[in-house]
XYZ file of N, CA, C and O in Angstrom:
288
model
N -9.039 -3.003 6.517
C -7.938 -2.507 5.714
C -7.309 -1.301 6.393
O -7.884 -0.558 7.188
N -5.933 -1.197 5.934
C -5.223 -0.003 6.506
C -6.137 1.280 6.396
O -6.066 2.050 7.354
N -6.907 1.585 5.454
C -7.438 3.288 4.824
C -8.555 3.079 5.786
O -8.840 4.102 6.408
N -9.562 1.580 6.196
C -10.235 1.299 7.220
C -9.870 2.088 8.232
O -10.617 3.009 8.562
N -8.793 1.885 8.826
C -8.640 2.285 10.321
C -8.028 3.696 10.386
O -8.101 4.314 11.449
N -7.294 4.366 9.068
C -7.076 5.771 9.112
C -8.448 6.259 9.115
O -8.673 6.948 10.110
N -9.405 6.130 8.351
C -10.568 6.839 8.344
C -11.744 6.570 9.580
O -12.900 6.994 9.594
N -11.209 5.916 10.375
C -12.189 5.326 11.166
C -12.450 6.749 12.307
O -11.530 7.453 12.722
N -13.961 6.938 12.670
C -14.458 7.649 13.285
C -14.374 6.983 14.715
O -13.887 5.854 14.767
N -14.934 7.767 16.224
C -14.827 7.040 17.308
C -16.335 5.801 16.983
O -17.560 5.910 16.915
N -15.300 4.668 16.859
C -16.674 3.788 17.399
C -16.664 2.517 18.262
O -15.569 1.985 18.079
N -17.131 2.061 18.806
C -16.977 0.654 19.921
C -16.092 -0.120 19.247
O -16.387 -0.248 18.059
N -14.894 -0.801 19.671
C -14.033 -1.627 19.803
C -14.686 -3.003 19.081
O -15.539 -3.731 19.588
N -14.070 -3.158 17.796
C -14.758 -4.610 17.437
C -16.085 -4.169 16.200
O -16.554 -4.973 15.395
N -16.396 -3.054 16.297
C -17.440 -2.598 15.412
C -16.298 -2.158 14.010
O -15.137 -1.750 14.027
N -17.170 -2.437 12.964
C -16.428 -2.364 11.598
C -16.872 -0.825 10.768
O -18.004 -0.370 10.933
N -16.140 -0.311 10.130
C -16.434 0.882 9.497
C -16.911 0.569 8.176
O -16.053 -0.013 7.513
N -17.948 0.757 7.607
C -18.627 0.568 5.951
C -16.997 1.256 5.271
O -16.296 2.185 5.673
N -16.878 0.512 4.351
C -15.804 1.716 3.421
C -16.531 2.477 2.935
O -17.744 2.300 2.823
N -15.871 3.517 2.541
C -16.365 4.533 1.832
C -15.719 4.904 0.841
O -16.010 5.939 0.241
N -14.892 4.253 0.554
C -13.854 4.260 -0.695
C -14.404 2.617 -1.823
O -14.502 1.428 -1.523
N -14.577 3.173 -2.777
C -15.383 2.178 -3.898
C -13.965 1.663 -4.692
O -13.386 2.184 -5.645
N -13.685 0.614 -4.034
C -12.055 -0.132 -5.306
C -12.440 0.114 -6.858
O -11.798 0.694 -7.733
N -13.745 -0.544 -6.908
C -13.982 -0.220 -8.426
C -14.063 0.709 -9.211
O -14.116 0.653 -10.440
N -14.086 2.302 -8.012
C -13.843 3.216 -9.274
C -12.328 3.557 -9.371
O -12.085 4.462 -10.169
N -11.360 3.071 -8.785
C -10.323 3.371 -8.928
C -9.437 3.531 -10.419
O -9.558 2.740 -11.353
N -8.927 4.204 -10.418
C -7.833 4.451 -11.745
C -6.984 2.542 -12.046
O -7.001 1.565 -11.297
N -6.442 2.697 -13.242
C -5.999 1.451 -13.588
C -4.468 1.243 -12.936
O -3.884 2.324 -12.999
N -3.831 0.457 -12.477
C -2.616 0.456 -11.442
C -1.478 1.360 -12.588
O -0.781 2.186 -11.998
N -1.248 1.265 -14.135
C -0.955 1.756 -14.755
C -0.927 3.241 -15.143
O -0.101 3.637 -15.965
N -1.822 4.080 -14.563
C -1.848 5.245 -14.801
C -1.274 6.163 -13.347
O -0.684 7.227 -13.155
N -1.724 5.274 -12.674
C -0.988 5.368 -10.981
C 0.450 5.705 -10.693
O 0.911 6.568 -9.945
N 1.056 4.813 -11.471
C 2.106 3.905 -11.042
C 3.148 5.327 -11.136
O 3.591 5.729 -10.059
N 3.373 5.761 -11.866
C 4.506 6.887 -11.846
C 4.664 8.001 -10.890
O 5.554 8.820 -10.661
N 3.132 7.668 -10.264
C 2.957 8.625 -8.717
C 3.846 7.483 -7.305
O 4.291 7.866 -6.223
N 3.840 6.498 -7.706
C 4.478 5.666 -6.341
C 5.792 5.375 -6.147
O 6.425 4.803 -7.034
N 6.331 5.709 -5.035
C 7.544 5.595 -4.850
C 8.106 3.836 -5.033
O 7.438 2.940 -5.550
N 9.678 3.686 -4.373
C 9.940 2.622 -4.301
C 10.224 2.351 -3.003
O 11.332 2.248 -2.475
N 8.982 2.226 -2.457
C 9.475 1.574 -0.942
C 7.614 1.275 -0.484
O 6.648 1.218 -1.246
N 7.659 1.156 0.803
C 6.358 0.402 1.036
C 6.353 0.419 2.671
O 7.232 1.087 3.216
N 5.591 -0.147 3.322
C 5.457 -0.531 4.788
C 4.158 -1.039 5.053
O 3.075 -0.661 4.607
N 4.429 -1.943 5.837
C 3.506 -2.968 6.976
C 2.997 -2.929 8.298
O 3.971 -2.418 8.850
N 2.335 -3.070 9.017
C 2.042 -2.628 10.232
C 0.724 -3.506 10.678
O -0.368 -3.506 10.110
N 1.119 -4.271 11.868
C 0.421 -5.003 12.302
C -0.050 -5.077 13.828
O 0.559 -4.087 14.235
N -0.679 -5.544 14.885
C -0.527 -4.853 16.158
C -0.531 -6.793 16.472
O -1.088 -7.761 15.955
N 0.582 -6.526 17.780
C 0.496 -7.715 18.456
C 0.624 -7.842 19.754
O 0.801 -6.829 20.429
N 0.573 -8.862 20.235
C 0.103 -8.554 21.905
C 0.589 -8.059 22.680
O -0.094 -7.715 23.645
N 2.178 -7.734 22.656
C 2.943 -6.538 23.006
C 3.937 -5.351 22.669
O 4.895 -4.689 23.068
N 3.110 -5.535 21.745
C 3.459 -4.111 20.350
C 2.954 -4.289 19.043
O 2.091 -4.991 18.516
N 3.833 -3.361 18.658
C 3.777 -3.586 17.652
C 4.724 -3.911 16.322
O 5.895 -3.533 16.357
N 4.233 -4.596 15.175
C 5.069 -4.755 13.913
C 5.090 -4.262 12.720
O 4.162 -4.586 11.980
N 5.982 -3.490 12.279
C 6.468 -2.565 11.636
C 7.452 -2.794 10.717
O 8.624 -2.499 10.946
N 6.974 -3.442 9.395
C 7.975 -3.556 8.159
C 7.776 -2.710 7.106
O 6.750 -2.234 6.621
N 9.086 -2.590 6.802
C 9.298 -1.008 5.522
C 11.024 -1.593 5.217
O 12.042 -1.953 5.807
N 10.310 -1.313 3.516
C 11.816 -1.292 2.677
C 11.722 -0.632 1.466
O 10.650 -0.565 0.863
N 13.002 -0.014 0.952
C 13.061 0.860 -0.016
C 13.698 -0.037 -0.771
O 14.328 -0.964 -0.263
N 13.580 0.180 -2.298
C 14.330 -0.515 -3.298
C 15.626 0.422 -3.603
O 15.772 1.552 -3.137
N 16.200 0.006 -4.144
C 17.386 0.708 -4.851
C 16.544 1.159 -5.937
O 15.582 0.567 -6.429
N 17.053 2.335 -6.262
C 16.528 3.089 -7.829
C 17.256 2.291 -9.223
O 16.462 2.093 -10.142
N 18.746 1.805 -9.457
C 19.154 1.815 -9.984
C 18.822 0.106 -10.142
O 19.115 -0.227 -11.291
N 18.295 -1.078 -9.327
C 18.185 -1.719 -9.670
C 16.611 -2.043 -9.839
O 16.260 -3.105 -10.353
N 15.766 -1.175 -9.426
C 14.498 -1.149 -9.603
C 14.652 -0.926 -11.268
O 13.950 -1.717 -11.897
N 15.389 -0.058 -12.047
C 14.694 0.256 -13.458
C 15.657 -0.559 -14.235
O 15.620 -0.412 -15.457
N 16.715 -1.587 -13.619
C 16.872 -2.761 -14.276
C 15.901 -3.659 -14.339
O 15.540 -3.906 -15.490
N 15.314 -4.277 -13.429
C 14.936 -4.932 -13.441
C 13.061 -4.720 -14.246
O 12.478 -5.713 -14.682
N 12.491 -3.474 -14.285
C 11.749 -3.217 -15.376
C 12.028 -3.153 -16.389
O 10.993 -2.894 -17.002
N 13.258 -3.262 -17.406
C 13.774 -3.319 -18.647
C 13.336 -5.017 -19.311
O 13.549 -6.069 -18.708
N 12.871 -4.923 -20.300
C 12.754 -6.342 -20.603
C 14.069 -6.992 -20.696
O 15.003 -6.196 -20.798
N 14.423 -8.437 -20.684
C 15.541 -8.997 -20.825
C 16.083 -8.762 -22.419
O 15.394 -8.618 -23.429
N 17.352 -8.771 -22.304
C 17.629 -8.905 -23.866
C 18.107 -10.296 -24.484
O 18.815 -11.009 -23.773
N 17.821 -10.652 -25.550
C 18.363 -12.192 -25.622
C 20.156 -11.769 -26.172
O 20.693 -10.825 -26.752
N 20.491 -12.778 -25.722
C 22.202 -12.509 -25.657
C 22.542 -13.534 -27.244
O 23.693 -13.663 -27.661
């Protein structure tokens, strides 16, 4: 995982890091959520570089589209 390889100490190439981060005690995505922005990124390594996806939402259609629908 990404937090894998930020936290990763020097170790041999191919050797795996134990997590040390427990998913299960994590907070509920709901109590989170008002801390996270609207955008994101990807990052992958390939055989002669690398790949690098990131996108921001619009604000104004991000909190449309969380509004429930209304029936017309």
């Amino acid at each position: 995982s990404a937090l894998n390889m930020l936290f990763q100490s020097e170790m041999s190439e191919g050797q795996v890091r134990k997590p040390k981060l427990d998913g299960s005690k994590l907070p509920d995505y709901a109590v989170v959520r008002k801390y996270l922005g609207l955008g994101g990124a990807e990052m992958h390594s390939e055989a002669d570089g690398w790949m690098i996806l990131g996108f921001t939402l619009n604000p104004g259609a991000a909190q449309q589209a969380a509004r429930p629908a209304q029936p017309r």
